[in-house]
mmCIF file with all atom_site columns, C-alpha atoms in Angstrom:
data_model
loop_
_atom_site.group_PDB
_atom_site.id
_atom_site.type_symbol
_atom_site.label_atom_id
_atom_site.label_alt_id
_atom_site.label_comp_id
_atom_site.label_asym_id
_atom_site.label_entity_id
_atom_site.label_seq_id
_atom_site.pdbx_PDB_ins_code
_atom_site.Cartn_x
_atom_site.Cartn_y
_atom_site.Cartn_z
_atom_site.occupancy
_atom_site.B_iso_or_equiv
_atom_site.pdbx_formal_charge
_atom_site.auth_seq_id
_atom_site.auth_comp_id
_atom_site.auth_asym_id
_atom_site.auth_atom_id
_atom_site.pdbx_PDB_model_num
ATOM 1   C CA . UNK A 1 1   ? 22.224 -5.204  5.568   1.00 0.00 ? 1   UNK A CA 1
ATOM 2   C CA . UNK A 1 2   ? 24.072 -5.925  2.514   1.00 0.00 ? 2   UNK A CA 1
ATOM 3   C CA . UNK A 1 3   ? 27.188 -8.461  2.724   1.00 0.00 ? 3   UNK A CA 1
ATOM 4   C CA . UNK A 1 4   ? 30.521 -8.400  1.306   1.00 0.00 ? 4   UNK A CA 1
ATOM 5   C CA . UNK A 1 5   ? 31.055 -9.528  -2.046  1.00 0.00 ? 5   UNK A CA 1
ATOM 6   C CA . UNK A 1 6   ? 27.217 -9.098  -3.347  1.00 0.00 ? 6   UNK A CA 1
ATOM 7   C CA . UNK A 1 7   ? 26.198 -6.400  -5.984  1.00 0.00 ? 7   UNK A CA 1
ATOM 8   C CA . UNK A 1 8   ? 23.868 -3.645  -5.518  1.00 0.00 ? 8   UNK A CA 1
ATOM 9   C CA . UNK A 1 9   ? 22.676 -0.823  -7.345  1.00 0.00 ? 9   UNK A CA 1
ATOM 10  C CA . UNK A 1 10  ? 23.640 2.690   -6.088  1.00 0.00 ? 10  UNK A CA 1
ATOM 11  C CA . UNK A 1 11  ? 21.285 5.740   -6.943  1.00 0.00 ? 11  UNK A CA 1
ATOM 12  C CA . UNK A 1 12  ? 24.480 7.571   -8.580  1.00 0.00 ? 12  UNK A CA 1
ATOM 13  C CA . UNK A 1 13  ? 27.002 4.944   -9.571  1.00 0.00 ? 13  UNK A CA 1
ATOM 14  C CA . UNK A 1 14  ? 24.973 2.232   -10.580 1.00 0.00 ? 14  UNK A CA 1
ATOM 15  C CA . UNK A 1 15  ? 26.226 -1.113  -9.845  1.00 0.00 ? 15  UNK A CA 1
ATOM 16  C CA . UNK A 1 16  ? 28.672 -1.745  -7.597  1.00 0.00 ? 16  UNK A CA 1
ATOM 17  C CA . UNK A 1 17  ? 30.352 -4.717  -5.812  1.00 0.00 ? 17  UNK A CA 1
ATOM 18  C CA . UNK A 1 18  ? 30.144 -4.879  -1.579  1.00 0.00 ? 18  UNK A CA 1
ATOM 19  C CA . UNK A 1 19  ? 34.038 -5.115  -1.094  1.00 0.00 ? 19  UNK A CA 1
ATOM 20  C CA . UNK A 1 20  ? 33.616 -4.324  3.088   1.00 0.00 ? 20  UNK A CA 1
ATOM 21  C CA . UNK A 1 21  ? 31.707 -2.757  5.967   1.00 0.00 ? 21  UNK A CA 1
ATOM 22  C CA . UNK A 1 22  ? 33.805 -0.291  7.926   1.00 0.00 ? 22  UNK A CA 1
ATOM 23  C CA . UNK A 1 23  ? 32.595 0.206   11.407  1.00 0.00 ? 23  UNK A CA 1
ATOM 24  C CA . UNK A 1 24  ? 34.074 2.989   12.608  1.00 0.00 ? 24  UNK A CA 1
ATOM 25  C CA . UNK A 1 25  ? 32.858 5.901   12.767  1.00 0.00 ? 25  UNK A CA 1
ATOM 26  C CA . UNK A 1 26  ? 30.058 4.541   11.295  1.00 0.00 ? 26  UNK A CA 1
ATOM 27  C CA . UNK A 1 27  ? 28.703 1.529   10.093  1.00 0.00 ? 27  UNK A CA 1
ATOM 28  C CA . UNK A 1 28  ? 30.089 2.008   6.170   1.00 0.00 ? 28  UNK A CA 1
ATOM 29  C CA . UNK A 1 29  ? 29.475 0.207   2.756   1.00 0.00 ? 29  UNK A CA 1
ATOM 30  C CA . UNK A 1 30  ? 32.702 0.802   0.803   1.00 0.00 ? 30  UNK A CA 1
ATOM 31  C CA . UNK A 1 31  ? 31.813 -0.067  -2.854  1.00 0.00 ? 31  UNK A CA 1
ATOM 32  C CA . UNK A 1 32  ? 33.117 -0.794  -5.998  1.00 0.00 ? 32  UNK A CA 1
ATOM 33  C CA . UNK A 1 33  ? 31.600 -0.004  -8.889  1.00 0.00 ? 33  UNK A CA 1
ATOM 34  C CA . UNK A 1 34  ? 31.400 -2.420  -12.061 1.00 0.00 ? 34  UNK A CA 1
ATOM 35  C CA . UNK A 1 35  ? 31.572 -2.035  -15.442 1.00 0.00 ? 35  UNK A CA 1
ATOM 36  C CA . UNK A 1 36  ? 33.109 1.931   -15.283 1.00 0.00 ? 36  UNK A CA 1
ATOM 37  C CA . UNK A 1 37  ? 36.503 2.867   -17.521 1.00 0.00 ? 37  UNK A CA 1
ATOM 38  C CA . UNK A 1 38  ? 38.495 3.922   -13.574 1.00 0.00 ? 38  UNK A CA 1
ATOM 39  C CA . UNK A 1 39  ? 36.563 2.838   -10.990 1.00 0.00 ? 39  UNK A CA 1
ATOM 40  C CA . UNK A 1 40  ? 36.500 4.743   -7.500  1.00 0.00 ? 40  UNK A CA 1
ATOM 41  C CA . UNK A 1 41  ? 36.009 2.993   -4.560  1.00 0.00 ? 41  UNK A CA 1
ATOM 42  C CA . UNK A 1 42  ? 33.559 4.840   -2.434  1.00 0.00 ? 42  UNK A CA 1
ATOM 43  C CA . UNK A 1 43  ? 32.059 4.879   0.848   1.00 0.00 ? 43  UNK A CA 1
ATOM 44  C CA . UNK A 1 44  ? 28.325 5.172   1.662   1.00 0.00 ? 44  UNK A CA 1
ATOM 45  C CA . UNK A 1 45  ? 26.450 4.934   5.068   1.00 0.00 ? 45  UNK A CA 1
ATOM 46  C CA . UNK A 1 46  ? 24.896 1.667   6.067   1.00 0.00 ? 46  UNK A CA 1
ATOM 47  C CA . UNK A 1 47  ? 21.970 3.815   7.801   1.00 0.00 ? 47  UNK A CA 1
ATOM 48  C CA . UNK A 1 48  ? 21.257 5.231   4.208   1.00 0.00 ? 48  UNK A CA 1
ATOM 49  C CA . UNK A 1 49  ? 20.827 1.854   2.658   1.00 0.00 ? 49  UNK A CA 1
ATOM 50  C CA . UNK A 1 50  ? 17.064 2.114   2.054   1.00 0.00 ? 50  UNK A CA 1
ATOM 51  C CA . UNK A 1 51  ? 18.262 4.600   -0.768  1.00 0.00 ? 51  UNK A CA 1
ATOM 52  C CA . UNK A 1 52  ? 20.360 0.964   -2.222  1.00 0.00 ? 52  UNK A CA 1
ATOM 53  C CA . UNK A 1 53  ? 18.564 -1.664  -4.120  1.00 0.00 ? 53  UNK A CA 1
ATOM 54  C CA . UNK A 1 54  ? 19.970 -5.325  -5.050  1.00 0.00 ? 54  UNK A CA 1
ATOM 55  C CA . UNK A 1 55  ? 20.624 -6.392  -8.635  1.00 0.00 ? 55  UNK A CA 1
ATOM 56  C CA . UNK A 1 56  ? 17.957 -8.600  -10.545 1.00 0.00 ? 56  UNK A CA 1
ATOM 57  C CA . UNK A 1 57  ? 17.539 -11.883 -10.274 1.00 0.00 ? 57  UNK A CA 1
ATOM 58  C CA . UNK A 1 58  ? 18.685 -13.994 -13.297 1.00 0.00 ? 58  UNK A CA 1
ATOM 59  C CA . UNK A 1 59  ? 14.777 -15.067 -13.923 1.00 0.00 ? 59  UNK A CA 1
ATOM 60  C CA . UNK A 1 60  ? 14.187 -11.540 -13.635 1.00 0.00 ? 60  UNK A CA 1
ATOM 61  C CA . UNK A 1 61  ? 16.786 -9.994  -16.045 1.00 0.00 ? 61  UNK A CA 1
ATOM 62  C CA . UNK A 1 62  ? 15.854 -13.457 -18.263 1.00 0.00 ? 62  UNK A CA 1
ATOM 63  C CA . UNK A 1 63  ? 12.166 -12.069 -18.748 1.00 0.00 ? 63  UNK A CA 1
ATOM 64  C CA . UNK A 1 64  ? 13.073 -8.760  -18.895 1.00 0.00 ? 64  UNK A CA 1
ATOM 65  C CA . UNK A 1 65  ? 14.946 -9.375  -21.994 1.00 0.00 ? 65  UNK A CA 1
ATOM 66  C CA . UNK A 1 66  ? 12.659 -12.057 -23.415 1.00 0.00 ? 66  UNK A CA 1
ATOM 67  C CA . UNK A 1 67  ? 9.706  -9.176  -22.860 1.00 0.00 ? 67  UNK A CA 1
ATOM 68  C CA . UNK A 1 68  ? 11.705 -6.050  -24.653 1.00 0.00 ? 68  UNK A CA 1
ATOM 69  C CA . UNK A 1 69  ? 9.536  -6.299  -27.545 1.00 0.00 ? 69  UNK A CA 1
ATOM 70  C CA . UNK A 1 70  ? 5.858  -5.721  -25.118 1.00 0.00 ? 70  UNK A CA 1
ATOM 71  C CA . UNK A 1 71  ? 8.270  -2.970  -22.931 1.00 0.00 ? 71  UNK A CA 1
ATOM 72  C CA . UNK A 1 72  ? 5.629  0.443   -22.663 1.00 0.00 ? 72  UNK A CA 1
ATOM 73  C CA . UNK A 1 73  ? 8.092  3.411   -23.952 1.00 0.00 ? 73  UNK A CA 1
ATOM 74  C CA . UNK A 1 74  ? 7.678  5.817   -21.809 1.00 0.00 ? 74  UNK A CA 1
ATOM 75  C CA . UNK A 1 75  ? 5.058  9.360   -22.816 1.00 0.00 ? 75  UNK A CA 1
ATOM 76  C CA . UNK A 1 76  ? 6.406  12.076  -21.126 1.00 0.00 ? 76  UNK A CA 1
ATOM 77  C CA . UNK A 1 77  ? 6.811  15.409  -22.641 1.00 0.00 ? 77  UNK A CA 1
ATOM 78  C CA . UNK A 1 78  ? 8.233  18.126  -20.453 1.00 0.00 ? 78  UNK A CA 1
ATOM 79  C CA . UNK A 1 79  ? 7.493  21.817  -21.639 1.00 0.00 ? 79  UNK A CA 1
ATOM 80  C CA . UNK A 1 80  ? 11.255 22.214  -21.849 1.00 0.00 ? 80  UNK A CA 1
ATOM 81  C CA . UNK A 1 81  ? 14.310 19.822  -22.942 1.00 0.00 ? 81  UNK A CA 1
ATOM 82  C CA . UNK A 1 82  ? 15.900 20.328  -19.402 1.00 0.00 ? 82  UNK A CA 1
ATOM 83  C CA . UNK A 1 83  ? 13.069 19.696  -17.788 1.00 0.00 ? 83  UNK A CA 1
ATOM 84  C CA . UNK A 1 84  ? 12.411 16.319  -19.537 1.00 0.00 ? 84  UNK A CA 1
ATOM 85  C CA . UNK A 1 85  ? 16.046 15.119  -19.264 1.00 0.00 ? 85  UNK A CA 1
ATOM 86  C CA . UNK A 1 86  ? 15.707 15.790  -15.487 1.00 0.00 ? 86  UNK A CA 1
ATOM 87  C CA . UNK A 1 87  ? 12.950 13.788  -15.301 1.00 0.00 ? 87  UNK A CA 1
ATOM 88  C CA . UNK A 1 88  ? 14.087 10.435  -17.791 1.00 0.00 ? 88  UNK A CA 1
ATOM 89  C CA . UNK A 1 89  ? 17.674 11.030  -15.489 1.00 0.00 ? 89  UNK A CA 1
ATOM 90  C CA . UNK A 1 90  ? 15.112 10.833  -12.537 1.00 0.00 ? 90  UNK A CA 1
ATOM 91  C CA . UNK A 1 91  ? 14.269 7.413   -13.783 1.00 0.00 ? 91  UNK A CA 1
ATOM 92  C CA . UNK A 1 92  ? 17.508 6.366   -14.649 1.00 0.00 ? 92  UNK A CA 1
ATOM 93  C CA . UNK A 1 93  ? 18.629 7.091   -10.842 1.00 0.00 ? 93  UNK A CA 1
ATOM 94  C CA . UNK A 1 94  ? 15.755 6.000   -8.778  1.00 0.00 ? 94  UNK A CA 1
ATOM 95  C CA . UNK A 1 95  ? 13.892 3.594   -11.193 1.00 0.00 ? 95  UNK A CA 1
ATOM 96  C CA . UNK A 1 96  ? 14.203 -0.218  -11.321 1.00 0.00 ? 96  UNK A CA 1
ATOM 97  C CA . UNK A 1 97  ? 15.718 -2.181  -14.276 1.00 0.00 ? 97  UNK A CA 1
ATOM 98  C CA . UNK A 1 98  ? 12.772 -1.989  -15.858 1.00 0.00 ? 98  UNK A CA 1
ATOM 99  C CA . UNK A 1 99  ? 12.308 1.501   -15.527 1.00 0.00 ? 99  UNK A CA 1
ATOM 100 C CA . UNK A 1 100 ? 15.958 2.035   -17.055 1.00 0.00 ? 100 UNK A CA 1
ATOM 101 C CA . UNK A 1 101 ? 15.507 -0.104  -20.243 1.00 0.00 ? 101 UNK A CA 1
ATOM 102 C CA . UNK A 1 102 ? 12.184 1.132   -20.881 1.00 0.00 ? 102 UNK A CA 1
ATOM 103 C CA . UNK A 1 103 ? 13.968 4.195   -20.805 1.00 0.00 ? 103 UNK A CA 1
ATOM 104 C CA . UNK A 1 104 ? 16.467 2.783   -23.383 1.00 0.00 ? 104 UNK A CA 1
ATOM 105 C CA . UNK A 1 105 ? 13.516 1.670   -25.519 1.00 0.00 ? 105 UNK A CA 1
ATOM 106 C CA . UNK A 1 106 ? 12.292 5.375   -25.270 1.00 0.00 ? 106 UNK A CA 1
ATOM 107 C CA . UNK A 1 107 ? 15.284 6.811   -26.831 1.00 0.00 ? 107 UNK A CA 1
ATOM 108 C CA . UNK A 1 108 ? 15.745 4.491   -29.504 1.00 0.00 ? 108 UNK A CA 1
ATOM 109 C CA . UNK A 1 109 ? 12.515 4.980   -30.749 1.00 0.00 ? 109 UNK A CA 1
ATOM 110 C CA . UNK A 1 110 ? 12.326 9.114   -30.515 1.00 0.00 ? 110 UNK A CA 1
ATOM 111 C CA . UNK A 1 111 ? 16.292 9.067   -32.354 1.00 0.00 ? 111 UNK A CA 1
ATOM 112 C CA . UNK A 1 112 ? 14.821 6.537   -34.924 1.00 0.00 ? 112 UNK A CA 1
ATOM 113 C CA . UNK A 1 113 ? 12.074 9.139   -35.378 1.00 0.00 ? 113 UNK A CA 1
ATOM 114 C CA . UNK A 1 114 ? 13.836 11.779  -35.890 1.00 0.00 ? 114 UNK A CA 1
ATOM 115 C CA . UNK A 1 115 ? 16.353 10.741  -38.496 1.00 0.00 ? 115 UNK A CA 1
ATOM 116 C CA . UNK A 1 116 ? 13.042 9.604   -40.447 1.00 0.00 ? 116 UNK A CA 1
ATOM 117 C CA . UNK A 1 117 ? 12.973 12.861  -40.317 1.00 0.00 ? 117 UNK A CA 1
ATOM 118 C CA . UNK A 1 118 ? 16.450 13.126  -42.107 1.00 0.00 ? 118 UNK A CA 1
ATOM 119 C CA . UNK A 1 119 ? 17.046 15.351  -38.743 1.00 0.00 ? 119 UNK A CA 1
ATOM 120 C CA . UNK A 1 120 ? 20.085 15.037  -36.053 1.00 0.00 ? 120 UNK A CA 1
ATOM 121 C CA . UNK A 1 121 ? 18.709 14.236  -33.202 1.00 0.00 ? 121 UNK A CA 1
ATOM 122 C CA . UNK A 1 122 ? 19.230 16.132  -30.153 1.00 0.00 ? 122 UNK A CA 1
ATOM 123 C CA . UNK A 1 123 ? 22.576 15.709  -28.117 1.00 0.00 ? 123 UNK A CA 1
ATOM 124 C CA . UNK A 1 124 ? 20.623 15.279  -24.613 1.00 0.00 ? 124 UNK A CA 1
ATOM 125 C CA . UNK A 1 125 ? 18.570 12.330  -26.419 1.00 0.00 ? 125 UNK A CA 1
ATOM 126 C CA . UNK A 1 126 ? 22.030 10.293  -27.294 1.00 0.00 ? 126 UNK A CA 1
ATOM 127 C CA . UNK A 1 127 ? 22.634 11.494  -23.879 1.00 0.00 ? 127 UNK A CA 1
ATOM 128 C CA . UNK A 1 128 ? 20.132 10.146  -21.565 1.00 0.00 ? 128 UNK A CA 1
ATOM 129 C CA . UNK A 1 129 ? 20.430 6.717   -24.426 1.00 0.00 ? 129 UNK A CA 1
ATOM 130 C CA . UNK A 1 130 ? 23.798 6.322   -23.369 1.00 0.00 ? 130 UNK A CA 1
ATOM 131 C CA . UNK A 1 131 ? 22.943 6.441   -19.697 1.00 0.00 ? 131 UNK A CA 1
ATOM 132 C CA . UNK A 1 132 ? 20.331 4.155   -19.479 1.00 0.00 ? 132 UNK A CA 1
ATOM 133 C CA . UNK A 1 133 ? 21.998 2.346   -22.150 1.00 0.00 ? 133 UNK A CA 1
ATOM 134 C CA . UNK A 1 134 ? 25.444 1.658   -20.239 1.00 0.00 ? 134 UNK A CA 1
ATOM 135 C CA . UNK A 1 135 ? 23.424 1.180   -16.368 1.00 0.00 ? 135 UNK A CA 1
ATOM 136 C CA . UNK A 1 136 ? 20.647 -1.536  -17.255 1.00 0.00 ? 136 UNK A CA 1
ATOM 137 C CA . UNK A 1 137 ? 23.379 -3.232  -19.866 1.00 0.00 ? 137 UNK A CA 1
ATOM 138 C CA . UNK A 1 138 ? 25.783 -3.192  -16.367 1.00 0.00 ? 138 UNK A CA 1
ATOM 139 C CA . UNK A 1 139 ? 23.066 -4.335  -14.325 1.00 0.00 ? 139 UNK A CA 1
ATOM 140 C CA . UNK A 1 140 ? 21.317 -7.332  -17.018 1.00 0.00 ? 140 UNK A CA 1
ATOM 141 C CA . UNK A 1 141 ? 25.413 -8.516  -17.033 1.00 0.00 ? 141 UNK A CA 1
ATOM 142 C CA . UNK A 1 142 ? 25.768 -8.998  -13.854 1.00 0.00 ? 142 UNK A CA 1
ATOM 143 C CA . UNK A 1 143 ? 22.474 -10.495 -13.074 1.00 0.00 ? 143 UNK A CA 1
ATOM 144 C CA . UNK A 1 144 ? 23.049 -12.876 -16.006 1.00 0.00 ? 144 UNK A CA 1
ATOM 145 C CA . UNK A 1 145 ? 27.017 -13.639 -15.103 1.00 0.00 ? 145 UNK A CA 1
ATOM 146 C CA . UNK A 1 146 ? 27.887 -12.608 -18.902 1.00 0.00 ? 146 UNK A CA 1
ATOM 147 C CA . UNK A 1 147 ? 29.590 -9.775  -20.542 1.00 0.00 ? 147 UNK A CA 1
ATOM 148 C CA . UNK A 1 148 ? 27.968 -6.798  -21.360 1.00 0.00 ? 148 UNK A CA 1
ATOM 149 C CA . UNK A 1 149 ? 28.326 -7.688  -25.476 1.00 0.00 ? 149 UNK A CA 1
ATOM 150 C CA . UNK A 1 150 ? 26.288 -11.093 -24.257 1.00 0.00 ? 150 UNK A CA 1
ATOM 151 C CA . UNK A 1 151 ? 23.515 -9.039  -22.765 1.00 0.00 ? 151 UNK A CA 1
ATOM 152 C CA . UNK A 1 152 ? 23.475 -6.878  -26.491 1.00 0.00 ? 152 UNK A CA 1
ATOM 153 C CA . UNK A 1 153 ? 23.313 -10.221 -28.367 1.00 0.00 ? 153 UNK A CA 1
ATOM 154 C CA . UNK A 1 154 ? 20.313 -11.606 -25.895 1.00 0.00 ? 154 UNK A CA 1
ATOM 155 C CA . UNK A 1 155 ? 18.449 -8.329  -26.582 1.00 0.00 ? 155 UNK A CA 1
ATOM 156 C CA . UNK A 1 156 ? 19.082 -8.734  -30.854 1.00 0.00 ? 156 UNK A CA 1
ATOM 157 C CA . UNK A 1 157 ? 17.627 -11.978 -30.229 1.00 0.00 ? 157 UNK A CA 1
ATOM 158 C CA . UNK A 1 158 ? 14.407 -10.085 -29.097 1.00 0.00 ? 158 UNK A CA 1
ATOM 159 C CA . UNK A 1 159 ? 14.875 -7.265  -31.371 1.00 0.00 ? 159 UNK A CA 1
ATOM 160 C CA . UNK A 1 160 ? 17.189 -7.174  -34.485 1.00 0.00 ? 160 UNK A CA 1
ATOM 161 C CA . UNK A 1 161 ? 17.624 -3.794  -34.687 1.00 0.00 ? 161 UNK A CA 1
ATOM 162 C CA . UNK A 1 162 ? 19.132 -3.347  -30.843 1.00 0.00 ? 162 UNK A CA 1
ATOM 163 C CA . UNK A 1 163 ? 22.513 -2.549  -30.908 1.00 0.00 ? 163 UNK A CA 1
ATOM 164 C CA . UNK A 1 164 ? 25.228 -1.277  -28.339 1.00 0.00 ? 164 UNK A CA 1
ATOM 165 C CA . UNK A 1 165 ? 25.328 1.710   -29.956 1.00 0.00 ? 165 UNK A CA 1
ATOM 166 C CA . UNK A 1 166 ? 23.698 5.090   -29.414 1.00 0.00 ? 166 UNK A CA 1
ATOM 167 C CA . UNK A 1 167 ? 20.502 3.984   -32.304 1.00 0.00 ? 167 UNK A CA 1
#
């Protein structure tokens, strides 16, 4: 069981702050997320907690960043542009940290690709980007007790051409 005041990742809202367990009439998690424009504090069941994960270690953000550059980017190719943004969301959602910036890493490369191609690339790319973009950045922060614009510099470090923006 997760204790007040720690951070945990939530399938749907991403990170979020333990701010108390209600008992009654259930045993309840009411969360907070972290790093959202109007957060919502909501309630989730402590007997669903399996579907909960903690937030990375510092080590383990640390090496995450310091490995960007060897991250696999991710070959999947669905037979239809909903069916492929169901499945990189899928990722996003129920994937690790790692799973969500190689996800990141993904997108970059396929936009960079196609404005080679002196093409706009499609709005569910900058999309999904954005997503992963905005959870693993709101995840690496935490873990790493730094802002979000911190995490961005740590990655340009790795990578010069990683930026907080959606290329």
């Amino acid at each position: 069981m997760y204790e007040v005041g720690e951070y945990i990742v939530h399938p749907g809202q991403g990170v979020c702050r333990v701010d108390e367990v209600v008992d009654s009439p259930q045993q309840t998690y009411m969360l907070m997320p972290v790093g959202v424009r109007h957060p919502i504090r909501i309630s989730f069941p402590v007997s669903s907690e399996s579907r909960l994960r903690p937030v990375v270690s510092s080590e383990e953000a640390q090496a995450l960043i310091n490995d960007y550059a060897d991250l696999r980017i991710i070959e999947y190719q669905g037979r239809a542009g909903a069916l492929e943004e169901e499945f990189f969301r899928g990722e996003i959602k129920n994937g690790t940290c790692r799973d969500t910036v190689a996800v990141v890493k993904t997108f970059r490369e396929r936009i960079a690709e196609v404005r080679a191609r002196n093409k706009k690339p499609p709005v569910a790319y900058e999309r999904i980007l954005k997503q992963a973009r905005d959870r693993s950045l709101a995840e690496l922060s935490v873990a790493l007790d730094m802002s979000p614009e911190d995490v961005v510099a740590l990655f340009q470090q790795q990578d010069p051409t990683f930026s907080a923006e959606n290329n």
